[in-house]
Tab-separated table of C-alpha atoms in Angstrom:
chain	number	residue	atom	x	y	z
Q	1	UNK	CA	54.409	41.732	7.164
Q	2	UNK	CA	54.543	38.736	4.860
Q	3	UNK	CA	51.365	37.181	3.497
Q	4	UNK	CA	51.954	33.761	2.007
Q	5	UNK	CA	50.688	33.577	-1.586
Q	6	UNK	CA	52.678	30.617	-2.925
Q	7	UNK	CA	50.707	28.329	-5.228
Q	8	UNK	CA	48.255	31.177	-5.905
Q	9	UNK	CA	47.746	32.344	-9.496
Q	10	UNK	CA	47.144	36.055	-9.988
Q	11	UNK	CA	46.202	38.052	-13.106
Q	12	UNK	CA	46.946	41.789	-13.093
Q	13	UNK	CA	45.548	43.790	-15.993
Q	14	UNK	CA	47.653	46.749	-17.050
Q	15	UNK	CA	50.432	45.131	-15.056
Q	16	UNK	CA	53.430	46.300	-17.075
Q	17	UNK	CA	53.798	49.807	-15.679
Q	18	UNK	CA	52.698	52.170	-12.961
Q	19	UNK	CA	50.380	50.927	-10.249
Q	20	UNK	CA	49.798	47.616	-12.023
Q	21	UNK	CA	53.494	46.828	-12.149
Q	22	UNK	CA	53.781	47.519	-8.424
Q	23	UNK	CA	50.847	45.210	-7.717
Q	24	UNK	CA	52.325	42.428	-9.840
Q	25	UNK	CA	55.740	42.741	-8.184
Q	26	UNK	CA	54.164	42.611	-4.728
Q	27	UNK	CA	52.350	39.358	-5.446
Q	28	UNK	CA	55.522	37.902	-6.972
Q	29	UNK	CA	57.419	38.811	-3.806
Q	30	UNK	CA	54.900	36.829	-1.764
Q	31	UNK	CA	55.336	33.709	-3.899
Q	32	UNK	CA	52.406	33.933	-6.307
Q	33	UNK	CA	52.482	33.016	-9.964
Q	34	UNK	CA	51.597	36.252	-11.744
Q	35	UNK	CA	50.270	36.902	-15.232
Q	36	UNK	CA	50.307	40.496	-16.467
Q	37	UNK	CA	48.439	41.605	-19.548
Q	38	UNK	CA	48.627	44.805	-21.552
Q	39	UNK	CA	48.542	45.887	-25.165
Q	40	UNK	CA	52.334	46.144	-25.316
Q	41	UNK	CA	55.042	44.141	-23.539
Q	42	UNK	CA	56.913	45.791	-20.650
Q	43	UNK	CA	60.129	47.645	-21.433
Q	44	UNK	CA	61.744	45.534	-18.709
Q	45	UNK	CA	60.516	42.250	-17.205
Q	46	UNK	CA	58.027	42.563	-14.366
Q	47	UNK	CA	59.892	40.871	-11.537
Q	48	UNK	CA	60.685	40.585	-7.849
Q	49	UNK	CA	64.099	39.178	-7.066
Q	50	UNK	CA	64.614	36.245	-9.388
Q	51	UNK	CA	60.884	35.694	-9.974
Q	52	UNK	CA	59.241	37.045	-13.105
Q	53	UNK	CA	55.665	37.535	-14.234
Q	54	UNK	CA	54.280	35.931	-17.368
Q	55	UNK	CA	53.250	38.470	-20.002
Q	56	UNK	CA	50.237	37.925	-22.252
Q	57	UNK	CA	49.368	40.581	-24.807
Q	58	UNK	CA	45.774	41.777	-24.697
Q	59	UNK	CA	43.570	44.810	-25.132
Q	60	UNK	CA	41.136	44.383	-22.246
Q	61	UNK	CA	38.477	46.264	-24.221
Q	62	UNK	CA	38.250	43.276	-26.574
Q	63	UNK	CA	36.370	40.330	-25.008
Q	64	UNK	CA	38.035	37.815	-27.328
Q	65	UNK	CA	41.460	38.948	-26.136
Q	66	UNK	CA	40.333	38.757	-22.511
Q	67	UNK	CA	39.298	35.166	-23.165
Q	68	UNK	CA	42.750	34.462	-24.611
Q	69	UNK	CA	44.389	35.677	-21.378
Q	70	UNK	CA	42.042	33.654	-19.188
Q	71	UNK	CA	42.498	30.479	-21.200
Q	72	UNK	CA	46.255	31.020	-21.517
Q	73	UNK	CA	46.537	31.365	-17.745
Q	74	UNK	CA	44.522	28.193	-17.208
Q	75	UNK	CA	46.601	26.233	-19.693
Q	76	UNK	CA	49.829	27.302	-18.008
Q	77	UNK	CA	48.861	27.185	-14.323
Q	78	UNK	CA	45.611	25.211	-14.144
Q	79	UNK	CA	43.704	27.719	-11.994
Q	80	UNK	CA	43.041	31.426	-11.327
Q	81	UNK	CA	42.903	32.575	-7.711
Q	82	UNK	CA	43.021	36.349	-7.979
Q	83	UNK	CA	42.121	38.921	-10.623
Q	84	UNK	CA	43.213	42.530	-10.172
Q	85	UNK	CA	41.320	44.775	-12.589
Q	86	UNK	CA	43.876	47.561	-12.771
Q	87	UNK	CA	43.920	48.626	-16.442
Q	88	UNK	CA	42.310	52.014	-16.969
Q	89	UNK	CA	42.896	55.725	-17.205
Q	90	UNK	CA	41.914	58.740	-19.254
Q	91	UNK	CA	43.496	61.734	-20.953
Q	92	UNK	CA	42.054	65.101	-19.935
Q	93	UNK	CA	39.025	66.281	-21.877
Q	94	UNK	CA	36.541	69.139	-21.644
Q	95	UNK	CA	33.203	67.570	-20.759
Q	96	UNK	CA	31.373	70.237	-22.784
Q	97	UNK	CA	33.054	69.247	-26.041
Q	98	UNK	CA	34.151	65.593	-25.585
Q	99	UNK	CA	32.758	63.459	-28.388
Q	100	UNK	CA	30.337	60.611	-27.707
Q	101	UNK	CA	32.933	58.245	-29.120
Q	102	UNK	CA	35.578	59.497	-26.683
Q	103	UNK	CA	33.275	59.230	-23.679
Q	104	UNK	CA	32.148	55.730	-24.664
Q	105	UNK	CA	35.772	54.604	-25.025
Q	106	UNK	CA	36.637	55.849	-21.520
Q	107	UNK	CA	33.624	54.132	-19.971
Q	108	UNK	CA	34.411	50.948	-21.901
Q	109	UNK	CA	37.993	50.818	-20.614
Q	110	UNK	CA	37.265	51.747	-17.009
Q	111	UNK	CA	33.924	50.012	-16.405
Q	112	UNK	CA	32.829	47.596	-19.114
Q	113	UNK	CA	36.234	45.943	-19.557
Q	114	UNK	CA	36.601	45.122	-15.832
Q	115	UNK	CA	33.097	43.641	-15.867
Q	116	UNK	CA	33.855	41.439	-18.870
Q	117	UNK	CA	37.157	40.249	-17.369
Q	118	UNK	CA	35.448	39.572	-14.037
Q	119	UNK	CA	32.674	37.589	-15.751
Q	120	UNK	CA	35.152	35.309	-17.495
Q	121	UNK	CA	37.260	34.766	-14.376
Q	122	UNK	CA	34.213	34.254	-12.179
Q	123	UNK	CA	33.140	31.331	-14.365
Q	124	UNK	CA	36.461	29.657	-13.490
Q	125	UNK	CA	36.459	30.579	-9.817
Q	126	UNK	CA	32.941	29.275	-9.233
Q	127	UNK	CA	34.176	25.798	-10.229
Q	128	UNK	CA	37.206	25.886	-7.941
Q	129	UNK	CA	36.918	24.451	-4.459
Q	130	UNK	CA	38.507	27.558	-2.933
Q	131	UNK	CA	36.685	30.034	-5.180
Q	132	UNK	CA	38.634	33.195	-5.792
Q	133	UNK	CA	39.089	36.918	-5.279
Q	134	UNK	CA	38.580	39.896	-7.590
Q	135	UNK	CA	40.014	43.313	-6.750
Q	136	UNK	CA	38.927	46.339	-8.767
Q	137	UNK	CA	41.166	49.412	-8.804
Q	138	UNK	CA	38.952	52.476	-8.515
Q	139	UNK	CA	39.942	56.093	-7.927
Q	140	UNK	CA	39.170	59.054	-5.707
Q	141	UNK	CA	37.804	60.552	-8.934
Q	142	UNK	CA	34.809	58.302	-8.251
Q	143	UNK	CA	33.989	59.882	-4.907
Q	144	UNK	CA	34.706	63.569	-5.528
Q	145	UNK	CA	34.354	65.951	-8.510
Q	146	UNK	CA	36.637	65.021	-11.390
Q	147	UNK	CA	36.886	68.121	-13.606
Q	148	UNK	CA	38.754	67.409	-16.819
Q	149	UNK	CA	38.094	63.686	-16.545
Q	150	UNK	CA	34.343	63.592	-15.977
Q	151	UNK	CA	33.694	60.372	-17.919
Q	152	UNK	CA	36.571	58.673	-16.102
Q	153	UNK	CA	35.213	59.687	-12.708
Q	154	UNK	CA	31.751	58.467	-13.658
Q	155	UNK	CA	33.140	55.144	-14.873
Q	156	UNK	CA	35.117	54.620	-11.664
Q	157	UNK	CA	32.010	55.428	-9.630
Q	158	UNK	CA	30.253	52.775	-11.654
Q	159	UNK	CA	33.090	50.371	-10.873
Q	160	UNK	CA	32.502	50.844	-7.152
Q	161	UNK	CA	28.792	50.131	-7.624
Q	162	UNK	CA	29.648	47.113	-9.775
Q	163	UNK	CA	31.955	45.809	-7.037
Q	164	UNK	CA	29.163	45.928	-4.477
Q	165	UNK	CA	26.619	44.264	-6.768
Q	166	UNK	CA	28.901	41.437	-7.898
Q	167	UNK	CA	29.910	40.779	-4.293
Q	168	UNK	CA	26.283	39.875	-3.618
Q	169	UNK	CA	25.662	37.978	-6.845
Q	170	UNK	CA	28.816	35.862	-6.807
Q	171	UNK	CA	29.070	35.036	-3.100
Q	172	UNK	CA	29.997	32.853	-1.354
Q	173	UNK	CA	32.579	31.439	-3.772
Q	174	UNK	CA	34.038	34.722	-5.002
Q	175	UNK	CA	34.909	37.798	-2.955
Q	176	UNK	CA	34.985	41.140	-4.804
Q	177	UNK	CA	36.400	44.358	-3.342
Q	178	UNK	CA	37.707	47.689	-4.580
Q	179	UNK	CA	40.740	49.817	-3.806
Q	180	UNK	CA	39.998	53.522	-4.187
Q	181	UNK	CA	43.395	54.943	-5.091
Q	182	UNK	CA	44.377	58.537	-4.417
Q	183	UNK	CA	47.209	60.559	-5.932
Q	184	UNK	CA	49.832	57.959	-6.771
Q	185	UNK	CA	53.384	58.736	-7.872
Q	186	UNK	CA	54.359	56.506	-10.809
Q	187	UNK	CA	56.975	56.770	-13.533
Q	188	UNK	CA	54.522	58.883	-15.557
Q	189	UNK	CA	53.262	61.060	-12.718
Q	190	UNK	CA	54.942	64.136	-14.218
Q	191	UNK	CA	52.550	63.953	-17.174
Q	192	UNK	CA	49.634	64.562	-14.813
Q	193	UNK	CA	51.132	66.584	-11.974
Q	194	UNK	CA	54.198	68.394	-13.350
Q	195	UNK	CA	57.825	68.541	-12.253
Q	196	UNK	CA	59.359	67.687	-8.891
Q	197	UNK	CA	58.513	71.072	-7.419
Q	198	UNK	CA	54.877	70.692	-8.452
Q	199	UNK	CA	54.674	67.201	-6.980
Q	200	UNK	CA	56.217	68.472	-3.740
Q	201	UNK	CA	53.464	71.088	-3.532
Q	202	UNK	CA	50.830	68.420	-4.189
Q	203	UNK	CA	52.330	66.214	-1.479
Q	204	UNK	CA	51.851	69.019	1.036
Q	205	UNK	CA	48.098	68.993	0.381
Q	206	UNK	CA	47.853	65.364	1.541
Q	207	UNK	CA	47.371	64.914	5.297
Q	208	UNK	CA	50.030	62.177	5.462
Q	209	UNK	CA	52.487	64.530	3.736
Q	210	UNK	CA	53.305	62.576	0.608
Q	211	UNK	CA	51.890	61.221	-2.608
Q	212	UNK	CA	51.031	57.550	-2.646
Q	213	UNK	CA	53.300	54.907	-4.155
Q	214	UNK	CA	52.314	51.833	-6.178
Q	215	UNK	CA	53.307	49.713	-3.166
Q	216	UNK	CA	50.596	51.398	-1.099
Q	217	UNK	CA	47.940	50.199	-3.528
Q	218	UNK	CA	49.659	46.822	-3.910
Q	219	UNK	CA	49.532	46.191	-0.162
Q	220	UNK	CA	45.795	46.880	-0.139
Q	221	UNK	CA	45.332	44.391	-2.983
Q	222	UNK	CA	47.395	41.807	-1.129
Q	223	UNK	CA	45.224	42.248	1.942
Q	224	UNK	CA	42.009	41.737	-0.028
Q	225	UNK	CA	43.466	38.625	-1.686
Q	226	UNK	CA	44.624	37.117	1.607
Q	227	UNK	CA	42.873	35.101	4.326
Q	228	UNK	CA	43.012	38.249	6.478
Q	229	UNK	CA	40.069	39.490	4.392
Q	230	UNK	CA	38.182	36.193	4.454
Q	231	UNK	CA	34.987	37.910	5.693
Q	232	UNK	CA	35.384	41.030	3.551
Q	233	UNK	CA	33.489	41.404	0.292
Q	234	UNK	CA	31.751	44.327	-1.378
Q	235	UNK	CA	34.100	46.678	0.456
Q	236	UNK	CA	35.975	49.755	-0.751
Q	237	UNK	CA	39.316	50.581	0.850
Q	238	UNK	CA	40.343	54.195	0.259
Q	239	UNK	CA	44.120	54.530	-0.104
Q	240	UNK	CA	44.664	58.278	-0.357
Q	241	UNK	CA	46.702	59.370	2.648
Q	242	UNK	CA	43.721	61.139	4.166
Q	243	UNK	CA	42.565	62.769	0.949
Q	244	UNK	CA	42.598	66.477	0.234
Q	245	UNK	CA	41.822	69.229	2.698
Q	246	UNK	CA	38.565	71.025	1.793
Q	247	UNK	CA	39.330	74.067	-0.386
Q	248	UNK	CA	37.297	76.410	1.805
Q	249	UNK	CA	39.759	75.948	4.661
Q	250	UNK	CA	42.374	77.907	2.748
Q	251	UNK	CA	39.969	80.764	2.091
Q	252	UNK	CA	38.094	80.859	5.383
Q	253	UNK	CA	38.775	83.612	7.905
Q	254	UNK	CA	36.856	82.590	11.011
Q	255	UNK	CA	35.952	85.322	13.461
Q	256	UNK	CA	37.789	85.330	16.750
Q	257	UNK	CA	35.575	84.924	19.836
């Protein structure tokens, strides 16, 4: 299904690789002008067909650099219609020994940075006749235990709460929703999940029988940004293929009647 996004201006943070790149390409395919920001430029242009995204270098943890992206987008396109807060992540860490500095950095990237970016974009959207849309990319780590990435899971849970609060504060001009992403196969998935055989085993644990793809998350973002979601704000859409079967099911041996 095509959703017309021509003349819309979209910012995707962390849009040069992985899920963010898929989101950016999806909006490009639907006719939007797309700005991607990251600390380093993409190894290949972010594109769809003959249409390419504009790259602006920025560390989203630095408010001054966020402001540079926002102002650069305004100078080039004159408006901002959609912000996708996608930048985030965390290396594994033992919660018992993780340093305060490490934990603060993870929370800053995954919770504080999206808030700061949203604040700056909201100020623009509130002045626009059509307002705007903000989509926050959360994670299933926010809604289930996240061993090995406890601070990340806590930050993403905070992002869901933030989404719901801002949806109330910034209505009716700005709609804010979250996509709760499950296990997504990206170009760096092997770093988290292992080789092809390991990922095939993981896929079998998902009710829909496969890992997610960046396009699955991108389609959810496109929906939230479109008129189809005109009465949707403060919502969380879980994109996880049905999630993970409860562990006890594999160990249970129910008695036969």
